């Protein structure tokens, strides 16, 4: 057989010599092994380099990240809208404003898990060297907020 090509059902099969196979394994084996270990280490964890409102969540399991956010983040009591010299305050409790920590953490967890193999591998390799800051997801009663804004205008 040697270095010949075999035709099988219209396709071609490439045969490598033992020396070529060893060279490929020598050069591609260790990086593939390291990448596999890296991915195994982050199974069920957020990849490094990710922050939610400047709070590092990389390396944490989602439930751990939710607990960290719950301890370190509290919603503001009010927002102030300014128009010229006039200021208007809206009490956020009255419009049902709340941070959605589980959804925020899910966004961070999903960053390098898009389903696109090449994109995900590329992002995972870059992950230890990045500082990607994500915002928090929140919920709000839109109808009540619109009523408040209508009162102001």
PDB file of C-alpha atoms in Angstrom:
ATOM      1  CA  UNK A   1       0.000   0.000   0.000  1.00  0.00           C
ATOM      2  CA  UNK A   2       2.773   2.511   0.913  1.00  0.00           C
ATOM      3  CA  UNK A   3       1.904   6.102   0.016  1.00  0.00           C
ATOM      4  CA  UNK A   4      -0.779   5.221  -2.542  1.00  0.00           C
ATOM      5  CA  UNK A   5      -4.309   6.509  -2.444  1.00  0.00           C
ATOM      6  CA  UNK A   6      -7.207   4.078  -2.304  1.00  0.00           C
ATOM      7  CA  UNK A   7     -10.536   4.838  -3.849  1.00  0.00           C
ATOM      8  CA  UNK A   8     -13.509   3.756  -1.785  1.00  0.00           C
ATOM      9  CA  UNK A   9     -17.035   4.541  -2.996  1.00  0.00           C
ATOM     10  CA  UNK A  10     -15.805   7.507  -4.998  1.00  0.00           C
ATOM     11  CA  UNK A  11     -13.793   9.014  -2.109  1.00  0.00           C
ATOM     12  CA  UNK A  12     -10.061   9.026  -1.569  1.00  0.00           C
ATOM     13  CA  UNK A  13      -8.198   7.807   1.482  1.00  0.00           C
ATOM     14  CA  UNK A  14      -4.852   9.366   2.334  1.00  0.00           C
ATOM     15  CA  UNK A  15      -2.275   7.114   3.935  1.00  0.00           C
ATOM     16  CA  UNK A  16       0.474   8.673   6.033  1.00  0.00           C
ATOM     17  CA  UNK A  17       3.827   7.129   6.691  1.00  0.00           C
ATOM     18  CA  UNK A  18       4.660   6.276  10.295  1.00  0.00           C
ATOM     19  CA  UNK A  19       7.170   9.129  10.389  1.00  0.00           C
ATOM     20  CA  UNK A  20       4.582  11.681   9.207  1.00  0.00           C
ATOM     21  CA  UNK A  21       2.048  10.404  11.739  1.00  0.00           C
ATOM     22  CA  UNK A  22       4.583  10.713  14.558  1.00  0.00           C
ATOM     23  CA  UNK A  23       5.440  14.276  13.541  1.00  0.00           C
ATOM     24  CA  UNK A  24       1.747  15.237  13.495  1.00  0.00           C
ATOM     25  CA  UNK A  25       1.185  13.660  16.912  1.00  0.00           C
ATOM     26  CA  UNK A  26       4.318  15.332  18.298  1.00  0.00           C
ATOM     27  CA  UNK A  27       3.231  18.808  17.193  1.00  0.00           C
ATOM     28  CA  UNK A  28      -0.546  18.633  17.617  1.00  0.00           C
ATOM     29  CA  UNK A  29      -0.885  16.122  20.452  1.00  0.00           C
ATOM     30  CA  UNK A  30       0.343  18.229  23.404  1.00  0.00           C
ATOM     31  CA  UNK A  31      -1.690  21.357  22.517  1.00  0.00           C
ATOM     32  CA  UNK A  32      -4.791  19.221  21.984  1.00  0.00           C
ATOM     33  CA  UNK A  33      -4.189  17.520  25.344  1.00  0.00           C
ATOM     34  CA  UNK A  34      -3.758  20.865  27.156  1.00  0.00           C
ATOM     35  CA  UNK A  35      -6.893  22.252  25.491  1.00  0.00           C
ATOM     36  CA  UNK A  36      -8.849  19.156  26.504  1.00  0.00           C
ATOM     37  CA  UNK A  37      -7.708  19.497  30.144  1.00  0.00           C
ATOM     38  CA  UNK A  38      -8.571  23.206  30.106  1.00  0.00           C
ATOM     39  CA  UNK A  39     -12.077  22.464  28.836  1.00  0.00           C
ATOM     40  CA  UNK A  40     -12.532  19.678  31.392  1.00  0.00           C
ATOM     41  CA  UNK A  41     -11.528  22.042  34.197  1.00  0.00           C
ATOM     42  CA  UNK A  42     -14.253  24.512  33.190  1.00  0.00           C
ATOM     43  CA  UNK A  43     -17.089  22.014  32.769  1.00  0.00           C
ATOM     44  CA  UNK A  44     -19.972  23.560  34.705  1.00  0.00           C
ATOM     45  CA  UNK A  45     -17.996  26.762  35.364  1.00  0.00           C
ATOM     46  CA  UNK A  46     -17.813  30.203  33.812  1.00  0.00           C
ATOM     47  CA  UNK A  47     -14.705  30.666  31.676  1.00  0.00           C
ATOM     48  CA  UNK A  48     -12.057  33.110  32.949  1.00  0.00           C
ATOM     49  CA  UNK A  49     -11.909  36.779  32.040  1.00  0.00           C
ATOM     50  CA  UNK A  50     -15.639  37.389  32.509  1.00  0.00           C
ATOM     51  CA  UNK A  51     -17.000  39.993  34.877  1.00  0.00           C
ATOM     52  CA  UNK A  52     -20.522  41.060  35.788  1.00  0.00           C
ATOM     53  CA  UNK A  53     -20.518  44.758  36.710  1.00  0.00           C
ATOM     54  CA  UNK A  54     -16.754  44.550  37.376  1.00  0.00           C
ATOM     55  CA  UNK A  55     -17.176  41.557  39.709  1.00  0.00           C
ATOM     56  CA  UNK A  56     -15.019  38.629  38.530  1.00  0.00           C
ATOM     57  CA  UNK A  57     -17.132  35.532  37.938  1.00  0.00           C
ATOM     58  CA  UNK A  58     -14.672  33.499  35.857  1.00  0.00           C
ATOM     59  CA  UNK A  59     -13.967  30.080  37.349  1.00  0.00           C
ATOM     60  CA  UNK A  60     -17.164  30.078  39.405  1.00  0.00           C
ATOM     61  CA  UNK A  61     -20.075  27.694  39.070  1.00  0.00           C
ATOM     62  CA  UNK A  62     -23.299  29.521  38.177  1.00  0.00           C
ATOM     63  CA  UNK A  63     -24.819  29.120  41.668  1.00  0.00           C
ATOM     64  CA  UNK A  64     -21.599  30.474  43.227  1.00  0.00           C
ATOM     65  CA  UNK A  65     -21.675  33.488  40.905  1.00  0.00           C
ATOM     66  CA  UNK A  66     -25.315  34.182  41.818  1.00  0.00           C
ATOM     67  CA  UNK A  67     -24.386  34.149  45.524  1.00  0.00           C
ATOM     68  CA  UNK A  68     -21.441  36.515  44.943  1.00  0.00           C
ATOM     69  CA  UNK A  69     -23.664  38.958  43.052  1.00  0.00           C
ATOM     70  CA  UNK A  70     -26.374  38.782  45.718  1.00  0.00           C
ATOM     71  CA  UNK A  71     -23.778  39.710  48.364  1.00  0.00           C
ATOM     72  CA  UNK A  72     -22.047  42.478  46.433  1.00  0.00           C
ATOM     73  CA  UNK A  73     -24.780  44.149  44.370  1.00  0.00           C
ATOM     74  CA  UNK A  74     -27.843  45.999  45.555  1.00  0.00           C
ATOM     75  CA  UNK A  75     -30.272  47.843  43.307  1.00  0.00           C
ATOM     76  CA  UNK A  76     -30.472  51.624  43.471  1.00  0.00           C
ATOM     77  CA  UNK A  77     -33.454  53.128  45.298  1.00  0.00           C
ATOM     78  CA  UNK A  78     -34.266  55.674  42.616  1.00  0.00           C
ATOM     79  CA  UNK A  79     -33.204  57.157  39.323  1.00  0.00           C
ATOM     80  CA  UNK A  80     -33.102  60.832  38.523  1.00  0.00           C
ATOM     81  CA  UNK A  81     -34.086  62.077  35.098  1.00  0.00           C
ATOM     82  CA  UNK A  82     -32.881  65.542  34.084  1.00  0.00           C
ATOM     83  CA  UNK A  83     -34.344  67.818  31.464  1.00  0.00           C
ATOM     84  CA  UNK A  84     -32.628  71.185  31.377  1.00  0.00           C
ATOM     85  CA  UNK A  85     -32.686  72.484  34.951  1.00  0.00           C
ATOM     86  CA  UNK A  86     -35.549  70.218  35.992  1.00  0.00           C
ATOM     87  CA  UNK A  87     -34.887  66.928  37.793  1.00  0.00           C
ATOM     88  CA  UNK A  88     -37.424  64.137  38.168  1.00  0.00           C
ATOM     89  CA  UNK A  89     -37.023  61.181  40.481  1.00  0.00           C
ATOM     90  CA  UNK A  90     -38.564  57.757  39.990  1.00  0.00           C
ATOM     91  CA  UNK A  91     -38.617  55.354  42.917  1.00  0.00           C
ATOM     92  CA  UNK A  92     -37.491  52.050  41.430  1.00  0.00           C
ATOM     93  CA  UNK A  93     -39.421  50.046  44.020  1.00  0.00           C
ATOM     94  CA  UNK A  94     -42.638  51.553  42.660  1.00  0.00           C
ATOM     95  CA  UNK A  95     -41.906  50.321  39.138  1.00  0.00           C
ATOM     96  CA  UNK A  96     -40.934  46.779  40.187  1.00  0.00           C
ATOM     97  CA  UNK A  97     -37.238  47.089  39.353  1.00  0.00           C
ATOM     98  CA  UNK A  98     -35.185  44.007  40.318  1.00  0.00           C
ATOM     99  CA  UNK A  99     -31.887  42.557  39.136  1.00  0.00           C
ATOM    100  CA  UNK A 100     -32.182  39.115  37.577  1.00  0.00           C
ATOM    101  CA  UNK A 101     -28.995  37.440  38.838  1.00  0.00           C
ATOM    102  CA  UNK A 102     -29.726  33.957  37.399  1.00  0.00           C
ATOM    103  CA  UNK A 103     -30.260  35.368  33.905  1.00  0.00           C
ATOM    104  CA  UNK A 104     -27.159  37.577  34.230  1.00  0.00           C
ATOM    105  CA  UNK A 105     -25.009  34.618  35.284  1.00  0.00           C
ATOM    106  CA  UNK A 106     -26.470  32.476  32.497  1.00  0.00           C
ATOM    107  CA  UNK A 107     -25.358  35.154  30.036  1.00  0.00           C
ATOM    108  CA  UNK A 108     -21.785  34.952  31.387  1.00  0.00           C
ATOM    109  CA  UNK A 109     -21.837  31.134  31.410  1.00  0.00           C
ATOM    110  CA  UNK A 110     -23.026  31.049  27.786  1.00  0.00           C
ATOM    111  CA  UNK A 111     -20.362  33.447  26.473  1.00  0.00           C
ATOM    112  CA  UNK A 112     -17.992  30.741  25.226  1.00  0.00           C
ATOM    113  CA  UNK A 113     -20.647  28.102  24.664  1.00  0.00           C
ATOM    114  CA  UNK A 114     -22.329  29.290  21.476  1.00  0.00           C
ATOM    115  CA  UNK A 115     -22.339  25.918  19.723  1.00  0.00           C
ATOM    116  CA  UNK A 116     -19.974  27.198  17.018  1.00  0.00           C
ATOM    117  CA  UNK A 117     -16.964  24.917  17.587  1.00  0.00           C
ATOM    118  CA  UNK A 118     -14.288  27.103  15.996  1.00  0.00           C
ATOM    119  CA  UNK A 119     -15.571  30.329  17.563  1.00  0.00           C
ATOM    120  CA  UNK A 120     -15.870  28.710  20.993  1.00  0.00           C
ATOM    121  CA  UNK A 121     -12.351  27.242  20.873  1.00  0.00           C
ATOM    122  CA  UNK A 122     -10.938  30.597  19.770  1.00  0.00           C
ATOM    123  CA  UNK A 123     -12.728  32.455  22.586  1.00  0.00           C
ATOM    124  CA  UNK A 124     -11.742  29.853  25.186  1.00  0.00           C
ATOM    125  CA  UNK A 125      -8.064  30.134  24.241  1.00  0.00           C
ATOM    126  CA  UNK A 126      -8.277  33.944  24.587  1.00  0.00           C
ATOM    127  CA  UNK A 127     -10.323  33.806  27.805  1.00  0.00           C
ATOM    128  CA  UNK A 128      -7.468  33.965  30.359  1.00  0.00           C
ATOM    129  CA  UNK A 129      -6.164  37.134  28.701  1.00  0.00           C
ATOM    130  CA  UNK A 130      -9.395  39.117  28.393  1.00  0.00           C
ATOM    131  CA  UNK A 131     -11.399  41.385  30.652  1.00  0.00           C
ATOM    132  CA  UNK A 132     -14.962  41.229  29.357  1.00  0.00           C
ATOM    133  CA  UNK A 133     -17.410  43.134  31.520  1.00  0.00           C
ATOM    134  CA  UNK A 134     -21.098  42.279  31.136  1.00  0.00           C
ATOM    135  CA  UNK A 135     -24.044  44.194  32.512  1.00  0.00           C
ATOM    136  CA  UNK A 136     -26.767  42.815  34.744  1.00  0.00           C
ATOM    137  CA  UNK A 137     -30.139  41.717  33.436  1.00  0.00           C
ATOM    138  CA  UNK A 138     -33.127  43.188  35.213  1.00  0.00           C
ATOM    139  CA  UNK A 139     -36.898  43.155  35.272  1.00  0.00           C
ATOM    140  CA  UNK A 140     -39.213  46.127  35.497  1.00  0.00           C
ATOM    141  CA  UNK A 141     -42.957  46.703  35.302  1.00  0.00           C
ATOM    142  CA  UNK A 142     -43.090  48.525  31.989  1.00  0.00           C
ATOM    143  CA  UNK A 143     -46.703  49.689  32.339  1.00  0.00           C
ATOM    144  CA  UNK A 144     -46.023  51.342  35.688  1.00  0.00           C
ATOM    145  CA  UNK A 145     -42.830  52.904  34.339  1.00  0.00           C
ATOM    146  CA  UNK A 146     -44.700  54.323  31.336  1.00  0.00           C
ATOM    147  CA  UNK A 147     -47.331  55.798  33.680  1.00  0.00           C
ATOM    148  CA  UNK A 148     -44.577  57.415  35.776  1.00  0.00           C
ATOM    149  CA  UNK A 149     -42.912  58.844  32.671  1.00  0.00           C
ATOM    150  CA  UNK A 150     -46.241  60.118  31.384  1.00  0.00           C
ATOM    151  CA  UNK A 151     -46.823  61.921  34.694  1.00  0.00           C
ATOM    152  CA  UNK A 152     -43.445  63.619  34.351  1.00  0.00           C
ATOM    153  CA  UNK A 153     -43.957  64.760  30.759  1.00  0.00           C
TER     154      UNK A 153
END
